[in-house]
PDB file of C-alpha atoms in Angstrom:
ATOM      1  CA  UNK B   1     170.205 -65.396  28.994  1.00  0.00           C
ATOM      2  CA  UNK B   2     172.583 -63.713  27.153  1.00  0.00           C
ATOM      3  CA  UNK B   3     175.236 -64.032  29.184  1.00  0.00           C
ATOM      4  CA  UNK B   4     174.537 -67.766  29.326  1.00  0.00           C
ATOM      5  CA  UNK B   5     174.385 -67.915  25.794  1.00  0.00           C
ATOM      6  CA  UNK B   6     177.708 -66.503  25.427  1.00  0.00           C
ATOM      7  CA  UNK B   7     179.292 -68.986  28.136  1.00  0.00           C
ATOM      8  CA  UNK B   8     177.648 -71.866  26.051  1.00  0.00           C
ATOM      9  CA  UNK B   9     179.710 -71.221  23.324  1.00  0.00           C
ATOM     10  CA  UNK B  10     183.022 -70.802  25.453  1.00  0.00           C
ATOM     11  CA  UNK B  11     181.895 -74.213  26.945  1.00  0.00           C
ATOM     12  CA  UNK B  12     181.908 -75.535  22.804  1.00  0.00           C
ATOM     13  CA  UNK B  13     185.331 -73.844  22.628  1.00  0.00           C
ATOM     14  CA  UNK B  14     186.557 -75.381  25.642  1.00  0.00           C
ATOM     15  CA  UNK B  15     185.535 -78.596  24.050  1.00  0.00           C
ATOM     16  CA  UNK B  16     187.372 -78.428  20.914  1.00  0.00           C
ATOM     17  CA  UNK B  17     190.638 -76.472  21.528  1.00  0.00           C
ATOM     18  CA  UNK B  18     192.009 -79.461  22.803  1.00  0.00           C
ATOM     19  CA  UNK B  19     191.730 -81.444  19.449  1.00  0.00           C
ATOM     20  CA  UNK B  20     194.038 -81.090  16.442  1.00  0.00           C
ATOM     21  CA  UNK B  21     192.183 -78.511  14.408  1.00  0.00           C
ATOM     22  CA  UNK B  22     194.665 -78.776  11.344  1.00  0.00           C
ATOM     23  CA  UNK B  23     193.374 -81.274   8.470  1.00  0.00           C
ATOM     24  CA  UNK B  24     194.879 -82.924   5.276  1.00  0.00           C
ATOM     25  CA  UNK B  25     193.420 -82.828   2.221  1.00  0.00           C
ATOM     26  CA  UNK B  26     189.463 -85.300   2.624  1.00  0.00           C
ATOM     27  CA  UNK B  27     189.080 -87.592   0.836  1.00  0.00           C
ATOM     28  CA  UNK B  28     187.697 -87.731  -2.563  1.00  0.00           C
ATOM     29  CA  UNK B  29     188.461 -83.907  -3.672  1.00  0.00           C
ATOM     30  CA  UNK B  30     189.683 -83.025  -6.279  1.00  0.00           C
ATOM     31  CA  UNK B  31     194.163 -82.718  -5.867  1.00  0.00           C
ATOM     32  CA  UNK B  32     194.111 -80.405  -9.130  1.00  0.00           C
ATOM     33  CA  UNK B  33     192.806 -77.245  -8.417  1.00  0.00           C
ATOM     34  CA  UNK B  34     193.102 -74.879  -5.236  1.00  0.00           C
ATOM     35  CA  UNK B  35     189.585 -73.462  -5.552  1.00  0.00           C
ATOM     36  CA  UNK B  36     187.707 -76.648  -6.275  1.00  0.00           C
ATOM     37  CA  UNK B  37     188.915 -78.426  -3.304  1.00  0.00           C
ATOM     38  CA  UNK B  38     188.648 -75.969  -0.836  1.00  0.00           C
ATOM     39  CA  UNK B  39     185.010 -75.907  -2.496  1.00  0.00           C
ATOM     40  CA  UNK B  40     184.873 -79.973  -2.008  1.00  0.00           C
ATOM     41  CA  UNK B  41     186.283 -79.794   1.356  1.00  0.00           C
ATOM     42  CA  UNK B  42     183.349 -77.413   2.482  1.00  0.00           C
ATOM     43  CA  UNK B  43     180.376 -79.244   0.219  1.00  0.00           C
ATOM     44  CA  UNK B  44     181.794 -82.686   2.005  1.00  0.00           C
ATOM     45  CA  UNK B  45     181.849 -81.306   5.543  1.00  0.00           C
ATOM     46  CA  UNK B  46     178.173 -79.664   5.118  1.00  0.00           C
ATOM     47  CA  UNK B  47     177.022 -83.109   3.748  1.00  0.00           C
ATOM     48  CA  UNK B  48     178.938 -85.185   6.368  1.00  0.00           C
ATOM     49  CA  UNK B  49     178.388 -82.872   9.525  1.00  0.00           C
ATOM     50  CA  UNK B  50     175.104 -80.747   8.512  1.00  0.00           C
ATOM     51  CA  UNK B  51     173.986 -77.543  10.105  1.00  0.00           C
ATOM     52  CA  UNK B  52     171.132 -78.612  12.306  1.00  0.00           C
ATOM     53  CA  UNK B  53     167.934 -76.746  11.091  1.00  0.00           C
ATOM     54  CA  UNK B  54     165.661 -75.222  13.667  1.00  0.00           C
ATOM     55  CA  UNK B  55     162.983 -76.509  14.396  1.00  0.00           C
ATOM     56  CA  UNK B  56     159.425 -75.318  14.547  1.00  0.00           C
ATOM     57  CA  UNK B  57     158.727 -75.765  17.874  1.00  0.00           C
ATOM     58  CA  UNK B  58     156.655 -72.912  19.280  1.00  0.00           C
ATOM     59  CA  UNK B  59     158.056 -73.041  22.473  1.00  0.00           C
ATOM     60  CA  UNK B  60     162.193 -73.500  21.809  1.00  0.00           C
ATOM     61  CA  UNK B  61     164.131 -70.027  21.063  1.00  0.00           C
ATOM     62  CA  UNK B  62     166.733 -70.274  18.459  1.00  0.00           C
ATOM     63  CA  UNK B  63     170.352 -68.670  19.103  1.00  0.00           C
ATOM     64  CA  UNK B  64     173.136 -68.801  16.617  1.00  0.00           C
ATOM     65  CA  UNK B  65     176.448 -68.138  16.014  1.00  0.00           C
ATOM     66  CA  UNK B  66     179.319 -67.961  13.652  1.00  0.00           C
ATOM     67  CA  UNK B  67     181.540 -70.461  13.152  1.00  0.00           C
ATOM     68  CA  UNK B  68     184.499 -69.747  10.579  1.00  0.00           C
ATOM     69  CA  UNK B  69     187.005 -72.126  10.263  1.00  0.00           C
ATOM     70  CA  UNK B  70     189.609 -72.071   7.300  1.00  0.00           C
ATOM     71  CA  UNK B  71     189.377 -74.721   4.726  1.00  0.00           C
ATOM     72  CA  UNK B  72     191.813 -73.819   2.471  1.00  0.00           C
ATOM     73  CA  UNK B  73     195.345 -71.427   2.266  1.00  0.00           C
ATOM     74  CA  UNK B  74     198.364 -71.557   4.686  1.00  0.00           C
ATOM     75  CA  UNK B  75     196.281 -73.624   7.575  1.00  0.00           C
ATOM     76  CA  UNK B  76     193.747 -75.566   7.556  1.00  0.00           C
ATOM     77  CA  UNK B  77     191.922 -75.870  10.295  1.00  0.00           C
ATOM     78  CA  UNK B  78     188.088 -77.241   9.480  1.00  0.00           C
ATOM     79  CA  UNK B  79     188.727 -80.342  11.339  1.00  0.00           C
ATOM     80  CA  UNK B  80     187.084 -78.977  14.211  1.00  0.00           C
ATOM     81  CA  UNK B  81     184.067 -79.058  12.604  1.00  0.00           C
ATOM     82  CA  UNK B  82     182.835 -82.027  13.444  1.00  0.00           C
ATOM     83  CA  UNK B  83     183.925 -81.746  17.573  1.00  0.00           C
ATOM     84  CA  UNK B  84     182.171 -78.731  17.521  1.00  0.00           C
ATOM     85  CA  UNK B  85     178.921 -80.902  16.027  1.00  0.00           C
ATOM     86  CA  UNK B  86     179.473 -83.145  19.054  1.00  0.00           C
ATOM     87  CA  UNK B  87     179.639 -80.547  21.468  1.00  0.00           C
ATOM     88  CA  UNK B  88     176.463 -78.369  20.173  1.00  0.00           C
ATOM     89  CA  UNK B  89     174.681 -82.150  20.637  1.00  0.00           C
ATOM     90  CA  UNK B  90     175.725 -82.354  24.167  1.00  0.00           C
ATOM     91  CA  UNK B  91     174.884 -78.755  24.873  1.00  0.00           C
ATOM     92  CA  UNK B  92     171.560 -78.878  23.619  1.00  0.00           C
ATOM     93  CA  UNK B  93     171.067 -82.094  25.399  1.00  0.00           C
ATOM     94  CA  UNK B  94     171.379 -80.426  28.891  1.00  0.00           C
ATOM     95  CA  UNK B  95     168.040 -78.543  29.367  1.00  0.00           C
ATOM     96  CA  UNK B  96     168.932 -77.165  32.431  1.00  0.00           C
ATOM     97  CA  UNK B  97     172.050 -75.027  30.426  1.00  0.00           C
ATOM     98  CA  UNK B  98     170.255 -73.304  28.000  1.00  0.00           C
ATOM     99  CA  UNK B  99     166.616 -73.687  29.406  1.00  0.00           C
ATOM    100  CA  UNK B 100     163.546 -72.859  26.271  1.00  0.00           C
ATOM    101  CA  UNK B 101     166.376 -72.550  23.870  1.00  0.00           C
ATOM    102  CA  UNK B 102     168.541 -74.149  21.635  1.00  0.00           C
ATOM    103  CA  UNK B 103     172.418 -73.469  19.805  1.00  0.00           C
ATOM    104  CA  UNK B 104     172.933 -73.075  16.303  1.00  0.00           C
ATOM    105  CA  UNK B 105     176.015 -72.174  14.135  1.00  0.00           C
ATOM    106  CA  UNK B 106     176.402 -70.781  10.551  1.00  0.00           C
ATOM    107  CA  UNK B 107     179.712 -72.301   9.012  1.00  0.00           C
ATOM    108  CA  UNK B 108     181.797 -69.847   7.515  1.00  0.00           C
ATOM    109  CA  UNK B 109     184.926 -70.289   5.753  1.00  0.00           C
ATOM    110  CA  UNK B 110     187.790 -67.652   6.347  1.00  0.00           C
ATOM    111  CA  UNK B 111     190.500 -69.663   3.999  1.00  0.00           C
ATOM    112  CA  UNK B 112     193.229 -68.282   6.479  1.00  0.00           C
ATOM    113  CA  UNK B 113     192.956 -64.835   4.817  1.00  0.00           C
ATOM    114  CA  UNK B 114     192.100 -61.415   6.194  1.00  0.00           C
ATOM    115  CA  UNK B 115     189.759 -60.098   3.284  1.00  0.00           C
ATOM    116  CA  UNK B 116     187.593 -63.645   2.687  1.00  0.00           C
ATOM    117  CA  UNK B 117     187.278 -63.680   6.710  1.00  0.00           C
ATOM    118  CA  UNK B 118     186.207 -59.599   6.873  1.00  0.00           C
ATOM    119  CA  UNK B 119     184.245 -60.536   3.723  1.00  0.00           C
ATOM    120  CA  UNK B 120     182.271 -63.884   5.710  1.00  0.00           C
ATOM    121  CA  UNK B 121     181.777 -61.603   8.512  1.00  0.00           C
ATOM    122  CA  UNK B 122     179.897 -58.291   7.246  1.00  0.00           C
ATOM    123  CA  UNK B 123     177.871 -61.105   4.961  1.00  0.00           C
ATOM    124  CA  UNK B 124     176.509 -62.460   7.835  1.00  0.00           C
ATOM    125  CA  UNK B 125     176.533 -59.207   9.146  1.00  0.00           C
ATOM    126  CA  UNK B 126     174.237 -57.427   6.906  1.00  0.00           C
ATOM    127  CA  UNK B 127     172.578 -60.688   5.047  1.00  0.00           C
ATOM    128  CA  UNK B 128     172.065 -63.480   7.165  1.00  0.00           C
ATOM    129  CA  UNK B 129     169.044 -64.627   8.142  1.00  0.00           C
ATOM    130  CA  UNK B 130     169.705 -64.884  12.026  1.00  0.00           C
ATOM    131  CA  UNK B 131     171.620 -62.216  14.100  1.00  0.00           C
ATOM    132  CA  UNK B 132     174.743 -63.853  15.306  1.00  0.00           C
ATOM    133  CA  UNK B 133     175.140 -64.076  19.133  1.00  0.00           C
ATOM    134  CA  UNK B 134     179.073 -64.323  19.025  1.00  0.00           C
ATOM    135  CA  UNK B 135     181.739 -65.833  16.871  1.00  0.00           C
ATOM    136  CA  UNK B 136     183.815 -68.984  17.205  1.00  0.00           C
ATOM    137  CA  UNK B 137     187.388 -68.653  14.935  1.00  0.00           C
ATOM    138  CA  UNK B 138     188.464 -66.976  12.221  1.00  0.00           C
ATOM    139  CA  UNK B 139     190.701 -70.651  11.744  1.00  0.00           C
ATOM    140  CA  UNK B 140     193.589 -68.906  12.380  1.00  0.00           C
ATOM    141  CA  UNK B 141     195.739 -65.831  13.494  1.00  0.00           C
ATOM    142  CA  UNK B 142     195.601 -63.849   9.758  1.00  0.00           C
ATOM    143  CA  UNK B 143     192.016 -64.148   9.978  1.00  0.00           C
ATOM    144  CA  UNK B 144     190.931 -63.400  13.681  1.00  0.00           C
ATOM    145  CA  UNK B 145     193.136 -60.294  14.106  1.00  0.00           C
ATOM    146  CA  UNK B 146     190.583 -58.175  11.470  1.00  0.00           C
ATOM    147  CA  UNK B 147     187.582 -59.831  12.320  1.00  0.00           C
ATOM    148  CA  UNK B 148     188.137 -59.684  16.125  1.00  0.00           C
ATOM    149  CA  UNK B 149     189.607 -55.840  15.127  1.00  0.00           C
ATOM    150  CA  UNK B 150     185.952 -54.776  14.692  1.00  0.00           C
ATOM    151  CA  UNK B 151     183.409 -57.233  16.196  1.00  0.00           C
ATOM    152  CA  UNK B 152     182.772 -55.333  19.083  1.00  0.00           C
ATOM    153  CA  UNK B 153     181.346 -52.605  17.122  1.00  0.00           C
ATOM    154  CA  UNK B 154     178.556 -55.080  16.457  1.00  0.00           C
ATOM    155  CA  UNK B 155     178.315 -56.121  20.287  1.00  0.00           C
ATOM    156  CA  UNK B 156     179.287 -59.652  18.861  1.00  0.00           C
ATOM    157  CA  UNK B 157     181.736 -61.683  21.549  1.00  0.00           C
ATOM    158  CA  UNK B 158     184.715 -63.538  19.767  1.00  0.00           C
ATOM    159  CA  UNK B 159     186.224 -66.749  20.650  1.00  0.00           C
ATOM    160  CA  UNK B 160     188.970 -68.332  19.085  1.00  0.00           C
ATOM    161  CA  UNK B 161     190.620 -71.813  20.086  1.00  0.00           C
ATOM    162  CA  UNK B 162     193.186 -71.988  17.079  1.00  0.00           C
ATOM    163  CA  UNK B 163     194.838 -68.565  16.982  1.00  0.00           C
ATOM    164  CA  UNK B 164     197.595 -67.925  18.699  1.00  0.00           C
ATOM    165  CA  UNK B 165     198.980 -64.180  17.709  1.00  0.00           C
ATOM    166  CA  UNK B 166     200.754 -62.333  20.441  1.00  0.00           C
ATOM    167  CA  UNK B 167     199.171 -59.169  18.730  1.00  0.00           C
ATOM    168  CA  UNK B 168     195.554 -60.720  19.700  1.00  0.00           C
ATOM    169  CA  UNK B 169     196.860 -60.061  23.581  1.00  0.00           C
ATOM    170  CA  UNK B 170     196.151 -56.637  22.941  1.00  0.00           C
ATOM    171  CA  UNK B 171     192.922 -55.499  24.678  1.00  0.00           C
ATOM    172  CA  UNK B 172     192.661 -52.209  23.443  1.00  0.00           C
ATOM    173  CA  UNK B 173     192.727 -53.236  20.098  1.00  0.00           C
ATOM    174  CA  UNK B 174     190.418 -56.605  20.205  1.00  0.00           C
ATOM    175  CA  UNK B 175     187.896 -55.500  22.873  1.00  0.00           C
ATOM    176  CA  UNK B 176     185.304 -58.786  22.675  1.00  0.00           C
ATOM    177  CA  UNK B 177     188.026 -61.423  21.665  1.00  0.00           C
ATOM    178  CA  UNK B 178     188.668 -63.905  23.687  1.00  0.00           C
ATOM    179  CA  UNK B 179     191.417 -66.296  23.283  1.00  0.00           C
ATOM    180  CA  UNK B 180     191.159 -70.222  24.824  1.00  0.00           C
ATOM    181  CA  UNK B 181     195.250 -71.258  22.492  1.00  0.00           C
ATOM    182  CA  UNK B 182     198.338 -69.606  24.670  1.00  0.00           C
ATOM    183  CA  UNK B 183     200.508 -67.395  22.253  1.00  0.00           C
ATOM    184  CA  UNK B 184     204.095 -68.151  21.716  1.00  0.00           C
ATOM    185  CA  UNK B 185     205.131 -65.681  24.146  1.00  0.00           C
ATOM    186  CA  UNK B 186     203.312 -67.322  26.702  1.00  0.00           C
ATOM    187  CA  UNK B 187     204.622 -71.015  26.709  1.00  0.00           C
ATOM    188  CA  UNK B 188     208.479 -69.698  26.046  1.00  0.00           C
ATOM    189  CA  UNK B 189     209.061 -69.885  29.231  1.00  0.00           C
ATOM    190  CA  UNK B 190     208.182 -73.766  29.059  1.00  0.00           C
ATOM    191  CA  UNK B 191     210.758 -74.191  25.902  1.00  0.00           C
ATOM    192  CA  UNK B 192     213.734 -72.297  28.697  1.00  0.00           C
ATOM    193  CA  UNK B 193     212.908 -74.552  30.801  1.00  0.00           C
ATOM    194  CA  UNK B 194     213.710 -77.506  28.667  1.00  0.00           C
ATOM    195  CA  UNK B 195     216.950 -76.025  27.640  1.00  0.00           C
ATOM    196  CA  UNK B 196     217.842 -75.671  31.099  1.00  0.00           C
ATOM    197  CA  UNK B 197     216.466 -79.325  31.942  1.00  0.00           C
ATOM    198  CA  UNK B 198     218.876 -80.759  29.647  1.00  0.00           C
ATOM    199  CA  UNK B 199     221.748 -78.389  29.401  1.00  0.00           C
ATOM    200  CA  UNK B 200     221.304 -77.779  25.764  1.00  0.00           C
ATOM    201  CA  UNK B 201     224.021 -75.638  24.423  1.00  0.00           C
ATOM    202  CA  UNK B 202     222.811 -74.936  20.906  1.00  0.00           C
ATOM    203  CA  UNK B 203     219.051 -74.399  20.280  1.00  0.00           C
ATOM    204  CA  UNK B 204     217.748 -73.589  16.361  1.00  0.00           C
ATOM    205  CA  UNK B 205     214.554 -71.774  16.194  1.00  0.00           C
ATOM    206  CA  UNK B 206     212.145 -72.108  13.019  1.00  0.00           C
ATOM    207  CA  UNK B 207     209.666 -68.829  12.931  1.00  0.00           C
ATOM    208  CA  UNK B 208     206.879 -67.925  10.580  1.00  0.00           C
ATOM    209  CA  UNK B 209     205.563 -64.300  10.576  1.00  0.00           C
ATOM    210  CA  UNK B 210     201.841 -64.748  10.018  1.00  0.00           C
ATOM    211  CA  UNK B 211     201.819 -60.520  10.086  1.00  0.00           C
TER     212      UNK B 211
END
């Protein structure tokens, strides 16, 4: 059950990697301040898309997971939110998936930094209510390459369908991450290929170092 568990939530990844995960600013937060609308984006999203709440059913087991998107700093990436809402709904929906039991996520927010996204983890580490089945994010590279760093220690499977590090290829290092968004390396053969398509003679290259 475990294992089916586990492919349930790369089935919720599979579902939302293909959607723009990067967000402007929603609508009615406050411009002014950094820290109050990163707190307005996440108080709007929990009223908008609400965590379901388990219900008391007897008979249905409850399995949850992390989500941690970023919803503030360099990337923004929360807009998946509400696709993965849509695809817990049609995952639930099939009994035959996940029979006796039913998907849950906690929303976490990693604001696209290492130490809020180790902090978010070990929280719901050594806190939460629930033990966490796997993890879907950290929202983006700067904040999956710690938390997917240690999350096998906890036997906790990692999913991300927003990062894209070439570091994160690195098995020996990220031992339960599993990554759904190709890395730069991997689709430069595709930009060659252009170049070579069109006999381009002068290519510019614009670069960020997320490391």
């Amino acid at each position: 059950m475990v294992c089916v568990a586990v492919s349930a939530v790369s089935i919720l990844s599979l579902l939302i990697s293909g959607l723009g995960t990067s967000s402007s600013q929603t609508p009615g937060c406050n411009r002014t301040s950094t820290v109050d609308r990163q707190g307005c984006n996440r108080n709007v999203f929990r009223q908008v898309w609400p965590e379901v709440e388990p219900s008391s059913d007897g008979n249905t087991k409850h399995i949850f997971f992390g989500l941690m998107m970023s919803f503030g700093g360099d990337f923004r990436s929360h807009g998946a939110v509400p696709a993965v809402q849509v695809a817990l709904k049609l995952i639930n929906e099939d009994r035959d998936l996940l029979p006796g039991h039913t998907l849950h996520y906690t929303l976490l927010d990693s604001q696209c930094n290492r130490v809020e996204a180790l902090d978010g983890l070990f929280t719901q580490l050594w806190q939460g209510p629930q033990k966490k089945l796997a993890l879907l994010g950290a929202g983006c590279s700067v904040a999956t390459e710690p938390t997917a760093e240690i999350s096998h220690y906890y036997n906790i499977t990692q999913i991300s369908c927003v990062s894209s590090s070439t570091e994160l290829a690195n098995r020996a290092r990220f031992k339960s991450y599993f990554q759904l968004l190709p890395s730069e390396a991997d689709i430069a053969p595709a930009y060659f290929g252009v170049i070579q398509k069109y006999k381009w003679k002068r290519v510019a290259l614009i670069v960020q170092n997320e490391n």
